[in-house]
Amino acid sequence: MITLYLHEQKRGNRRPDGMKKASGRLQYLTDLNQEGQLYGAVKRAGMPHAVLKQVDIDEARALPGVHAVLTAADVPGWNGFGIADPNQPVFCTDHIRYEGDAVAAVAADSPETAQAALNLIRIDAEPLAPLDSPAEALKPGAVHLHPEGNVLHTTAFHHEDLDKAWEHCRWIVEETYETPRQMHGYMETEGGLFLPEEDGSLTVHAPTQHGYKDQMQLARILGWHEAQIRIVSSPIGGSFGGKDELNVQPYGALLALHTGRPVKIHQSRQESVRAGLKRHPMQIRMKTGLDQHGRIAAHEVDILSDTGAYATLGGPVLQFATEHAVGAYRMGAVRVNGRAVYTNNGVAGEFRGFGGNQVIFALEGQLDRLADKSGIPPWELRKRNLRRMYDPGPLEQEVAPNNGPRDVWEAVQRSLLWQKPKRSRSAEEPWLVRGIGVSLAMHGSGLGYGIPDPAGGELRLTKDGRIEAAFGHEEFGQGLLASLQEMMLDHFHCTKDDIRLTIGDTSLVPPSGSSTASRSTNMMWQALQRMVPGWKKQLFTAVQQASGVPASRMETGPGGIFRMEGGTQQELLLSYQEAAALADITEAVSFHFPVTPDPIIGGHYLYGSTAVITEVEIDQRTGAVQVLEAEHVVAAGGVVYPIGYLGQIEGGSVMALGFTLMEDTVMEGSVCRTPNLDTYLMPTIQDVPGYQPVQAVETLPPGDDYGPRGVGEIGSVALAPAIAEAVYQASGVRVERLPIDREVLVDETAWMTAAEGETIG
Amino acid sequence: MTMTKQQVWRPWTLQEVVSLTGQLDGRYCFTAGGTWLRTQWEAGTLEEPEHLIAVDRVPELQSGAAVQENYIEIGAFTTLTDVLEHPAVLAKLPVLVEACKQIAAPSIRHQATIGGNICTRTGDAVPALLVYDAVLLWYGSDGLEEESLEAWLMRETEEERLLTAVRIYDAPEEVDDVVFALKSGRRETFIPSQVTVAGRLRIDPQGNVLAAAIACGGGSAVPKRMPKTESLFCRSSTRKLFPALMHDEIKREYDPPSDVFASAEYKKRVAANLIVGEWYRKGRDHAVST
């Protein structure tokens, strides 16, 4: 059960895509088929590290039913992709860098024949020792995975004199934290349908979080103009960052153009696990000191990020982690150094939370350990160090005034869960111990300084009388359409039937930037703020000419434009369809996500804040941890769509629970040992808390007109440290590694001692 | 062509089964629910056989449970769901009921059979059947044969016979005083077992243990009875639990292998904890009632 507490009761319309999704009737892009289609399949290296000598495709090509077998020689443009740095080859030429590296692709009459052809492709390669950890990859003499070496990106942030600051510290805690290689685990694995059109263009039906970026990347691979490629990219069966980067699109596009036939590709779960992106495993060393007043006087951080074989967004993720290693706290002196290191461990990339989840686990862990050491209660310690409304941001950059961290802190004080005893042991079953933990975090929205973060949209009145909002954003289950619908209804006071929402097709929508980084809701809100007045002015001027009623006395309403008097709606002047016949009413806008004026790479300007209280129960017979309740407080501006808001926080929370308790792509020698969902474990309904209340703090600082911040990520960033603290309260065991190892929590001595006193004697 | 075509056979009689297996000379595999076979094929840990023999039409292999004068018989083809719904099983075999409830998920239990679970040798129903001294009924070239489950598990030969039913002669007239089947995996449900324990204890009103049957398994460990632990129980009383002593004995006796996700030491401790936990429960009840 989940409940959302709001300051006012809000209307919530049914989400436009809800019924079709719940009933299973929605056709996803990977459900599409076209008559005469061929089936595409990709030959993956199947070995983590090797010198590639030759790929022999002759036998595969000769197999009846096979229409094309392509390798690097068949890529007409740039043989590579990657949002930030296109250094992942479409097809390997000389160096195999991970198990999922592609060496060839096949198009055949049936999936079985395509698979048979893959089995006939022979890879002649000389195995190299896998670089299975950043430490291995950093060793002198390690094979270079890329021309620049094995370090993708470094970050360094310094503030004040850290070496001196230790002198003022009364309590110091130093710890190294490790986080898992979490998988997105979307229900729909990567795939799509690729159609060569009669005019020589190409239509791609494949999920992505940024259709225009795919268009650009595919054009670069094909050596085409972007306008020759149409990307249809929504609806999507889940992404969480995992489909932000290209996956099967290069192969589908090349095979379709080569054969002149429609090509369908859809990856199996095992191929998805081995080839797809994961969350960056990070090793984070933190040394943090408190002065005698309980203020953080010194904070030193080293982040070592396993970025896997290719760049994708490994650099920006590290940037984000660097900023959030300071987070919502004001500190005396700070030094943060980060390194993202290439290894042969798959490919790590964009994932909900974007590097925040890892460092927030570490940072909040430090606060809890310092609280223990100093005797200052953990929640009080946080208060003493939280930023104030007009303080600079974590990288000392100018940020929008922000009181979110203090707002969520206050809300926790009022929580009933937080007032429960911090630990207890069951009398009937002495092996069951309970504990309560709390954590706090701030999370940046948008991509940050120095990264292009464009936004835009279009409003049109269609000839059939609909107010159409067109955005280059994507719907991957996060409820974007529902939020957009709510905002449109607020602006136009019309009915759902009067509006049309158009997204996810480059032939129909303007560029709006990516649907990532908790930015889409905010960008649509801002775009509408900018477009609606001008659009209404155009509309009312046209209606004034037709009706004689002054434009200043008009407002949109159900079905059309109404005359207004004293703020109340009078008679209908014209229907939307009638108005559409008068003139072309279109308003477009493009702008940039609000960004800090200070030139600090990766620094954010807008943030959401959150606090999470959780109660866990540990079974000391097995070490199993059950999260009984997780209460989230979120300060991210106004709630646009209550059910969607709740869904994002609940979903993010469950994902974070998996990150904390069970999810990890286990690699041995850079070979994946958890290739399917029976070994890579995600939480089931029985693993998640029965009750997850969400409290929304909707107030923004005076004068803040940036609108609602997105909440796509914030539900996932702060649960792990709250669970870790609750586990400590319950058992006395401090956890530095995720997912939590049950072996460290088994404790027969504790429960048998407790039991003894009670029953024997 | 490298594509393989699989042939599925559906014989009508046991005689046909025998002649088929003779003809196919090891290139076949029997299938019942097929849930575990599919899992292994997909994971690449088992090669798909050329011939699949589905024996669901053979009258001797029908599903269901029957109560006879001195035993309960459960057909090998009984789905786990049907096991869980059968009145005789519910009334007489609570350890088996508890064990079956924890296997996989409802959709799998609708398809998976008790026979299939036994034939994997490591199924979660096996420890429960062991504590009932279950007997297996096989059909092979020599006709029908009976063999105790415990003896069969100890043999490591490749099985060519067909399991037709499992019999429990020791179905207790009255419910045991302590019964349990507990499973621990890496999450709460729909999860392969790391440790599975099952047990039955008969205890007199003074708290003295009259009889004990305990079995442990889980993961890739073939489940086994724990005679030393049982003997320690038989010398014990709920008036004085000695949990640490019991714990040590179980850890000494149970010897599971390590795997990617858990060490042998962890599995030993969990097995000991689960069993001693049930013992503690009984002791506590005893203390409360006296």
PDB file of N, CA and C in Angstrom, chain B residues 186-260:
ATOM      1  N   ARG B 186      18.172 -16.421  -1.741  1.00  0.00           N
ATOM      2  CA  ARG B 186      18.694 -15.056  -1.752  1.00  0.00           C
ATOM      3  C   ARG B 186      17.601 -13.987  -1.782  1.00  0.00           C
ATOM      4  N   ARG B 187      16.352 -14.384  -1.920  1.00  0.00           N
ATOM      5  CA  ARG B 187      15.271 -13.441  -1.713  1.00  0.00           C
ATOM      6  C   ARG B 187      14.091 -14.191  -1.116  1.00  0.00           C
ATOM      7  N   GLU B 188      12.959 -13.514  -0.959  1.00  0.00           N
ATOM      8  CA  GLU B 188      11.882 -14.099  -0.178  1.00  0.00           C
ATOM      9  C   GLU B 188      11.145 -15.227  -0.892  1.00  0.00           C
ATOM     10  N   THR B 189      11.022 -15.117  -2.223  1.00  0.00           N
ATOM     11  CA  THR B 189      10.234 -16.139  -2.919  1.00  0.00           C
ATOM     12  C   THR B 189      10.733 -16.317  -4.349  1.00  0.00           C
ATOM     13  N   PHE B 190      10.265 -17.365  -4.996  1.00  0.00           N
ATOM     14  CA  PHE B 190      10.632 -17.689  -6.376  1.00  0.00           C
ATOM     15  C   PHE B 190      12.153 -17.676  -6.508  1.00  0.00           C
ATOM     16  N   ILE B 191      12.769 -18.543  -5.726  1.00  0.00           N
ATOM     17  CA  ILE B 191      14.214 -18.460  -5.587  1.00  0.00           C
ATOM     18  C   ILE B 191      14.788 -19.853  -5.357  1.00  0.00           C
ATOM     19  N   PRO B 192      15.889 -20.174  -6.028  1.00  0.00           N
ATOM     20  CA  PRO B 192      16.533 -21.448  -5.731  1.00  0.00           C
ATOM     21  C   PRO B 192      16.983 -21.472  -4.268  1.00  0.00           C
ATOM     22  N   SER B 193      16.896 -22.632  -3.689  1.00  0.00           N
ATOM     23  CA  SER B 193      17.259 -22.773  -2.279  1.00  0.00           C
ATOM     24  C   SER B 193      18.773 -22.738  -2.091  1.00  0.00           C
ATOM     25  N   GLN B 194      19.201 -22.099  -1.010  1.00  0.00           N
ATOM     26  CA  GLN B 194      20.594 -22.262  -0.576  1.00  0.00           C
ATOM     27  C   GLN B 194      20.646 -23.309   0.525  1.00  0.00           C
ATOM     28  N   VAL B 195      19.646 -23.244   1.392  1.00  0.00           N
ATOM     29  CA  VAL B 195      19.543 -24.217   2.479  1.00  0.00           C
ATOM     30  C   VAL B 195      18.072 -24.603   2.632  1.00  0.00           C
ATOM     31  N   THR B 196      17.823 -25.912   2.645  1.00  0.00           N
ATOM     32  CA  THR B 196      16.477 -26.402   2.924  1.00  0.00           C
ATOM     33  C   THR B 196      16.594 -27.425   4.043  1.00  0.00           C
ATOM     34  N   VAL B 197      15.749 -27.293   5.062  1.00  0.00           N
ATOM     35  CA  VAL B 197      15.763 -28.279   6.137  1.00  0.00           C
ATOM     36  C   VAL B 197      14.336 -28.776   6.354  1.00  0.00           C
ATOM     37  N   ALA B 198      14.245 -30.028   6.781  1.00  0.00           N
ATOM     38  CA  ALA B 198      12.932 -30.585   7.087  1.00  0.00           C
ATOM     39  C   ALA B 198      13.080 -31.450   8.329  1.00  0.00           C
ATOM     40  N   GLY B 199      12.020 -31.524   9.117  1.00  0.00           N
ATOM     41  CA  GLY B 199      12.134 -32.337  10.325  1.00  0.00           C
ATOM     42  C   GLY B 199      10.796 -32.729  10.921  1.00  0.00           C
ATOM     43  N   ARG B 200      10.837 -33.833  11.671  1.00  0.00           N
ATOM     44  CA  ARG B 200       9.675 -34.311  12.442  1.00  0.00           C
ATOM     45  C   ARG B 200      10.188 -34.777  13.790  1.00  0.00           C
ATOM     46  N   LEU B 201       9.507 -34.364  14.830  1.00  0.00           N
ATOM     47  CA  LEU B 201       9.875 -34.845  16.161  1.00  0.00           C
ATOM     48  C   LEU B 201       8.616 -35.350  16.859  1.00  0.00           C
ATOM     49  N   ARG B 202       8.739 -36.469  17.563  1.00  0.00           N
ATOM     50  CA  ARG B 202       7.667 -36.988  18.416  1.00  0.00           C
ATOM     51  C   ARG B 202       8.128 -36.796  19.850  1.00  0.00           C
ATOM     52  N   ILE B 203       7.307 -36.138  20.636  1.00  0.00           N
ATOM     53  CA  ILE B 203       7.734 -35.763  21.989  1.00  0.00           C
ATOM     54  C   ILE B 203       6.669 -36.172  23.003  1.00  0.00           C
ATOM     55  N   ASP B 204       7.075 -36.764  24.112  1.00  0.00           N
ATOM     56  CA  ASP B 204       6.083 -37.169  25.113  1.00  0.00           C
ATOM     57  C   ASP B 204       5.692 -35.976  25.996  1.00  0.00           C
ATOM     58  N   PRO B 205       4.649 -36.120  26.784  1.00  0.00           N
ATOM     59  CA  PRO B 205       4.156 -34.963  27.546  1.00  0.00           C
ATOM     60  C   PRO B 205       5.204 -34.384  28.505  1.00  0.00           C
ATOM     61  N   GLN B 206       6.185 -35.170  28.903  1.00  0.00           N
ATOM     62  CA  GLN B 206       7.224 -34.647  29.789  1.00  0.00           C
ATOM     63  C   GLN B 206       8.306 -33.876  29.027  1.00  0.00           C
ATOM     64  N   GLY B 207       8.200 -33.895  27.703  1.00  0.00           N
ATOM     65  CA  GLY B 207       9.168 -33.149  26.900  1.00  0.00           C
ATOM     66  C   GLY B 207      10.290 -34.021  26.353  1.00  0.00           C
ATOM     67  N   ASN B 208      10.248 -35.327  26.610  1.00  0.00           N
ATOM     68  CA  ASN B 208      11.305 -36.204  26.087  1.00  0.00           C
ATOM     69  C   ASN B 208      11.057 -36.527  24.619  1.00  0.00           C
ATOM     70  N   VAL B 209      12.096 -36.449  23.819  1.00  0.00           N
ATOM     71  CA  VAL B 209      11.961 -36.756  22.397  1.00  0.00           C
ATOM     72  C   VAL B 209      11.934 -38.263  22.215  1.00  0.00           C
ATOM     73  N   LEU B 210      10.874 -38.739  21.578  1.00  0.00           N
ATOM     74  CA  LEU B 210      10.732 -40.175  21.366  1.00  0.00           C
ATOM     75  C   LEU B 210      11.289 -40.605  20.019  1.00  0.00           C
ATOM     76  N   ALA B 211      11.121 -39.739  19.022  1.00  0.00           N
ATOM     77  CA  ALA B 211      11.625 -40.071  17.685  1.00  0.00           C
ATOM     78  C   ALA B 211      11.959 -38.771  16.957  1.00  0.00           C
ATOM     79  N   ALA B 212      12.982 -38.830  16.106  1.00  0.00           N
ATOM     80  CA  ALA B 212      13.377 -37.633  15.373  1.00  0.00           C
ATOM     81  C   ALA B 212      13.791 -38.005  13.966  1.00  0.00           C
ATOM     82  N   ALA B 213      13.376 -37.210  13.018  1.00  0.00           N
ATOM     83  CA  ALA B 213      13.830 -37.372  11.627  1.00  0.00           C
ATOM     84  C   ALA B 213      14.176 -35.983  11.102  1.00  0.00           C
ATOM     85  N   ILE B 214      15.429 -35.809  10.696  1.00  0.00           N
ATOM     86  CA  ILE B 214      15.897 -34.493  10.253  1.00  0.00           C
ATOM     87  C   ILE B 214      16.626 -34.674   8.924  1.00  0.00           C
ATOM     88  N   ALA B 215      16.387 -33.761   7.978  1.00  0.00           N
ATOM     89  CA  ALA B 215      17.124 -33.813   6.705  1.00  0.00           C
ATOM     90  C   ALA B 215      17.537 -32.407   6.297  1.00  0.00           C
ATOM     91  N   CYS B 216      18.674 -32.324   5.614  1.00  0.00           N
ATOM     92  CA  CYS B 216      19.187 -31.030   5.126  1.00  0.00           C
ATOM     93  C   CYS B 216      19.541 -31.133   3.657  1.00  0.00           C
ATOM     94  N   GLY B 217      19.382 -30.024   2.975  1.00  0.00           N
ATOM     95  CA  GLY B 217      19.787 -29.957   1.572  1.00  0.00           C
ATOM     96  C   GLY B 217      19.826 -28.506   1.142  1.00  0.00           C
ATOM     97  N   GLY B 218      19.725 -28.304  -0.171  1.00  0.00           N
ATOM     98  CA  GLY B 218      19.736 -26.921  -0.677  1.00  0.00           C
ATOM     99  C   GLY B 218      20.878 -26.703  -1.637  1.00  0.00           C
ATOM    100  N   GLY B 219      20.664 -25.826  -2.608  1.00  0.00           N
ATOM    101  CA  GLY B 219      21.680 -25.553  -3.622  1.00  0.00           C
ATOM    102  C   GLY B 219      21.964 -26.818  -4.404  1.00  0.00           C
ATOM    103  N   SER B 220      23.235 -27.091  -4.657  1.00  0.00           N
ATOM    104  CA  SER B 220      23.576 -28.287  -5.420  1.00  0.00           C
ATOM    105  C   SER B 220      23.809 -29.483  -4.503  1.00  0.00           C
ATOM    106  N   ALA B 221      23.589 -29.295  -3.194  1.00  0.00           N
ATOM    107  CA  ALA B 221      23.798 -30.400  -2.250  1.00  0.00           C
ATOM    108  C   ALA B 221      22.655 -31.401  -2.370  1.00  0.00           C
ATOM    109  N   VAL B 222      22.995 -32.685  -2.523  1.00  0.00           N
ATOM    110  CA  VAL B 222      21.967 -33.716  -2.510  1.00  0.00           C
ATOM    111  C   VAL B 222      21.515 -33.873  -1.054  1.00  0.00           C
ATOM    112  N   PRO B 223      20.204 -33.724  -0.803  1.00  0.00           N
ATOM    113  CA  PRO B 223      19.722 -33.755   0.581  1.00  0.00           C
ATOM    114  C   PRO B 223      20.033 -35.084   1.262  1.00  0.00           C
ATOM    115  N   LYS B 224      20.223 -35.006   2.552  1.00  0.00           N
ATOM    116  CA  LYS B 224      20.477 -36.243   3.289  1.00  0.00           C
ATOM    117  C   LYS B 224      19.899 -36.179   4.694  1.00  0.00           C
ATOM    118  N   ARG B 225      19.641 -37.356   5.220  1.00  0.00           N
ATOM    119  CA  ARG B 225      19.205 -37.460   6.610  1.00  0.00           C
ATOM    120  C   ARG B 225      20.396 -37.192   7.512  1.00  0.00           C
ATOM    121  N   MET B 226      20.122 -36.816   8.752  1.00  0.00           N
ATOM    122  CA  MET B 226      21.168 -36.406   9.683  1.00  0.00           C
ATOM    123  C   MET B 226      21.114 -37.323  10.914  1.00  0.00           C
ATOM    124  N   PRO B 227      21.623 -38.573  10.793  1.00  0.00           N
ATOM    125  CA  PRO B 227      21.452 -39.557  11.884  1.00  0.00           C
ATOM    126  C   PRO B 227      22.064 -39.109  13.219  1.00  0.00           C
ATOM    127  N   LYS B 228      23.212 -38.457  13.173  1.00  0.00           N
ATOM    128  CA  LYS B 228      23.835 -38.064  14.440  1.00  0.00           C
ATOM    129  C   LYS B 228      23.010 -36.996  15.149  1.00  0.00           C
ATOM    130  N   THR B 229      22.518 -36.060  14.346  1.00  0.00           N
ATOM    131  CA  THR B 229      21.661 -35.019  14.914  1.00  0.00           C
ATOM    132  C   THR B 229      20.380 -35.641  15.460  1.00  0.00           C
ATOM    133  N   GLU B 230      19.842 -36.596  14.724  1.00  0.00           N
ATOM    134  CA  GLU B 230      18.616 -37.261  15.175  1.00  0.00           C
ATOM    135  C   GLU B 230      18.854 -37.968  16.504  1.00  0.00           C
ATOM    136  N   SER B 231      20.012 -38.591  16.592  1.00  0.00           N
ATOM    137  CA  SER B 231      20.305 -39.331  17.818  1.00  0.00           C
ATOM    138  C   SER B 231      20.483 -38.366  18.997  1.00  0.00           C
ATOM    139  N   LEU B 232      21.066 -37.207  18.731  1.00  0.00           N
ATOM    140  CA  LEU B 232      21.198 -36.202  19.794  1.00  0.00           C
ATOM    141  C   LEU B 232      19.816 -35.716  20.239  1.00  0.00           C
ATOM    142  N   PHE B 233      18.928 -35.517  19.260  1.00  0.00           N
ATOM    143  CA  PHE B 233      17.567 -35.104  19.604  1.00  0.00           C
ATOM    144  C   PHE B 233      16.917 -36.163  20.501  1.00  0.00           C
ATOM    145  N   CYS B 234      17.133 -37.437  20.161  1.00  0.00           N
ATOM    146  CA  CYS B 234      16.474 -38.514  20.900  1.00  0.00           C
ATOM    147  C   CYS B 234      16.971 -38.618  22.335  1.00  0.00           C
ATOM    148  N   ARG B 235      18.089 -37.966  22.607  1.00  0.00           N
ATOM    149  CA  ARG B 235      18.584 -37.951  23.984  1.00  0.00           C
ATOM    150  C   ARG B 235      18.226 -36.624  24.672  1.00  0.00           C
ATOM    151  N   SER B 236      17.365 -35.826  24.027  1.00  0.00           N
ATOM    152  CA  SER B 236      17.102 -34.482  24.542  1.00  0.00           C
ATOM    153  C   SER B 236      15.685 -34.319  25.041  1.00  0.00           C
ATOM    154  N   SER B 237      15.499 -33.210  25.722  1.00  0.00           N
ATOM    155  CA  SER B 237      14.178 -32.902  26.253  1.00  0.00           C
ATOM    156  C   SER B 237      13.907 -31.410  26.104  1.00  0.00           C
ATOM    157  N   THR B 238      12.663 -31.085  25.878  1.00  0.00           N
ATOM    158  CA  THR B 238      12.322 -29.672  25.733  1.00  0.00           C
ATOM    159  C   THR B 238      12.443 -28.942  27.070  1.00  0.00           C
ATOM    160  N   ARG B 239      12.655 -29.693  28.144  1.00  0.00           N
ATOM    161  CA  ARG B 239      12.840 -29.025  29.435  1.00  0.00           C
ATOM    162  C   ARG B 239      14.199 -28.353  29.502  1.00  0.00           C
ATOM    163  N   LYS B 240      15.139 -28.872  28.726  1.00  0.00           N
ATOM    164  CA  LYS B 240      16.491 -28.306  28.717  1.00  0.00           C
ATOM    165  C   LYS B 240      16.997 -28.390  27.284  1.00  0.00           C
ATOM    166  N   LEU B 241      17.168 -27.236  26.645  1.00  0.00           N
ATOM    167  CA  LEU B 241      17.332 -27.262  25.185  1.00  0.00           C
ATOM    168  C   LEU B 241      18.764 -27.512  24.697  1.00  0.00           C
ATOM    169  N   PHE B 242      19.761 -27.019  25.402  1.00  0.00           N
ATOM    170  CA  PHE B 242      21.152 -27.084  24.931  1.00  0.00           C
ATOM    171  C   PHE B 242      21.290 -26.684  23.462  1.00  0.00           C
ATOM    172  N   PRO B 243      20.821 -25.488  23.086  1.00  0.00           N
ATOM    173  CA  PRO B 243      20.817 -25.113  21.667  1.00  0.00           C
ATOM    174  C   PRO B 243      22.222 -25.078  21.049  1.00  0.00           C
ATOM    175  N   ALA B 244      23.222 -24.637  21.826  1.00  0.00           N
ATOM    176  CA  ALA B 244      24.567 -24.517  21.253  1.00  0.00           C
ATOM    177  C   ALA B 244      25.129 -25.893  20.904  1.00  0.00           C
ATOM    178  N   LEU B 245      24.824 -26.854  21.758  1.00  0.00           N
ATOM    179  CA  LEU B 245      25.290 -28.230  21.536  1.00  0.00           C
ATOM    180  C   LEU B 245      24.683 -28.788  20.247  1.00  0.00           C
ATOM    181  N   MET B 246      23.393 -28.573  20.118  1.00  0.00           N
ATOM    182  CA  MET B 246      22.642 -29.012  18.949  1.00  0.00           C
ATOM    183  C   MET B 246      23.211 -28.358  17.683  1.00  0.00           C
ATOM    184  N   HIS B 247      23.453 -27.071  17.821  1.00  0.00           N
ATOM    185  CA  HIS B 247      23.981 -26.274  16.711  1.00  0.00           C
ATOM    186  C   HIS B 247      25.312 -26.856  16.218  1.00  0.00           C
ATOM    187  N   ASP B 248      26.185 -27.145  17.161  1.00  0.00           N
ATOM    188  CA  ASP B 248      27.500 -27.683  16.790  1.00  0.00           C
ATOM    189  C   ASP B 248      27.373 -29.038  16.101  1.00  0.00           C
ATOM    190  N   GLU B 249      26.470 -29.862  16.605  1.00  0.00           N
ATOM    191  CA  GLU B 249      26.306 -31.205  16.032  1.00  0.00           C
ATOM    192  C   GLU B 249      25.848 -31.098  14.566  1.00  0.00           C
ATOM    193  N   ILE B 250      24.898 -30.204  14.313  1.00  0.00           N
ATOM    194  CA  ILE B 250      24.383 -30.053  12.941  1.00  0.00           C
ATOM    195  C   ILE B 250      25.500 -29.558  12.024  1.00  0.00           C
ATOM    196  N   LYS B 251      26.256 -28.590  12.494  1.00  0.00           N
ATOM    197  CA  LYS B 251      27.339 -28.050  11.654  1.00  0.00           C
ATOM    198  C   LYS B 251      28.409 -29.113  11.375  1.00  0.00           C
ATOM    199  N   ARG B 252      28.603 -29.985  12.361  1.00  0.00           N
ATOM    200  CA  ARG B 252      29.580 -31.055  12.133  1.00  0.00           C
ATOM    201  C   ARG B 252      29.062 -32.044  11.094  1.00  0.00           C
ATOM    202  N   GLU B 253      27.761 -32.302  11.152  1.00  0.00           N
ATOM    203  CA  GLU B 253      27.230 -33.379  10.325  1.00  0.00           C
ATOM    204  C   GLU B 253      26.893 -32.934   8.899  1.00  0.00           C
ATOM    205  N   TYR B 254      26.457 -31.708   8.758  1.00  0.00           N
ATOM    206  CA  TYR B 254      26.030 -31.262   7.414  1.00  0.00           C
ATOM    207  C   TYR B 254      27.215 -30.657   6.674  1.00  0.00           C
ATOM    208  N   ASP B 255      27.422 -31.111   5.445  1.00  0.00           N
ATOM    209  CA  ASP B 255      28.643 -30.735   4.743  1.00  0.00           C
ATOM    210  C   ASP B 255      28.345 -30.289   3.307  1.00  0.00           C
ATOM    211  N   PRO B 256      27.732 -29.120   3.119  1.00  0.00           N
ATOM    212  CA  PRO B 256      27.367 -28.677   1.775  1.00  0.00           C
ATOM    213  C   PRO B 256      28.546 -28.020   1.059  1.00  0.00           C
ATOM    214  N   PRO B 257      28.496 -27.950  -0.260  1.00  0.00           N
ATOM    215  CA  PRO B 257      29.572 -27.275  -1.008  1.00  0.00           C
ATOM    216  C   PRO B 257      29.353 -25.755  -1.062  1.00  0.00           C
ATOM    217  N   SER B 258      30.432 -25.017  -1.276  1.00  0.00           N
ATOM    218  CA  SER B 258      30.318 -23.569  -1.521  1.00  0.00           C
ATOM    219  C   SER B 258      29.859 -23.332  -2.952  1.00  0.00           C
ATOM    220  N   ASP B 259      29.288 -22.164  -3.216  1.00  0.00           N
ATOM    221  CA  ASP B 259      28.996 -21.782  -4.600  1.00  0.00           C
ATOM    222  C   ASP B 259      29.258 -20.287  -4.768  1.00  0.00           C
ATOM    223  N   VAL B 260      28.919 -19.752  -5.961  1.00  0.00           N
ATOM    224  CA  VAL B 260      29.214 -18.348  -6.260  1.00  0.00           C
ATOM    225  C   VAL B 260      28.571 -17.410  -5.233  1.00  0.00           C
TER     226      VAL B 260
END
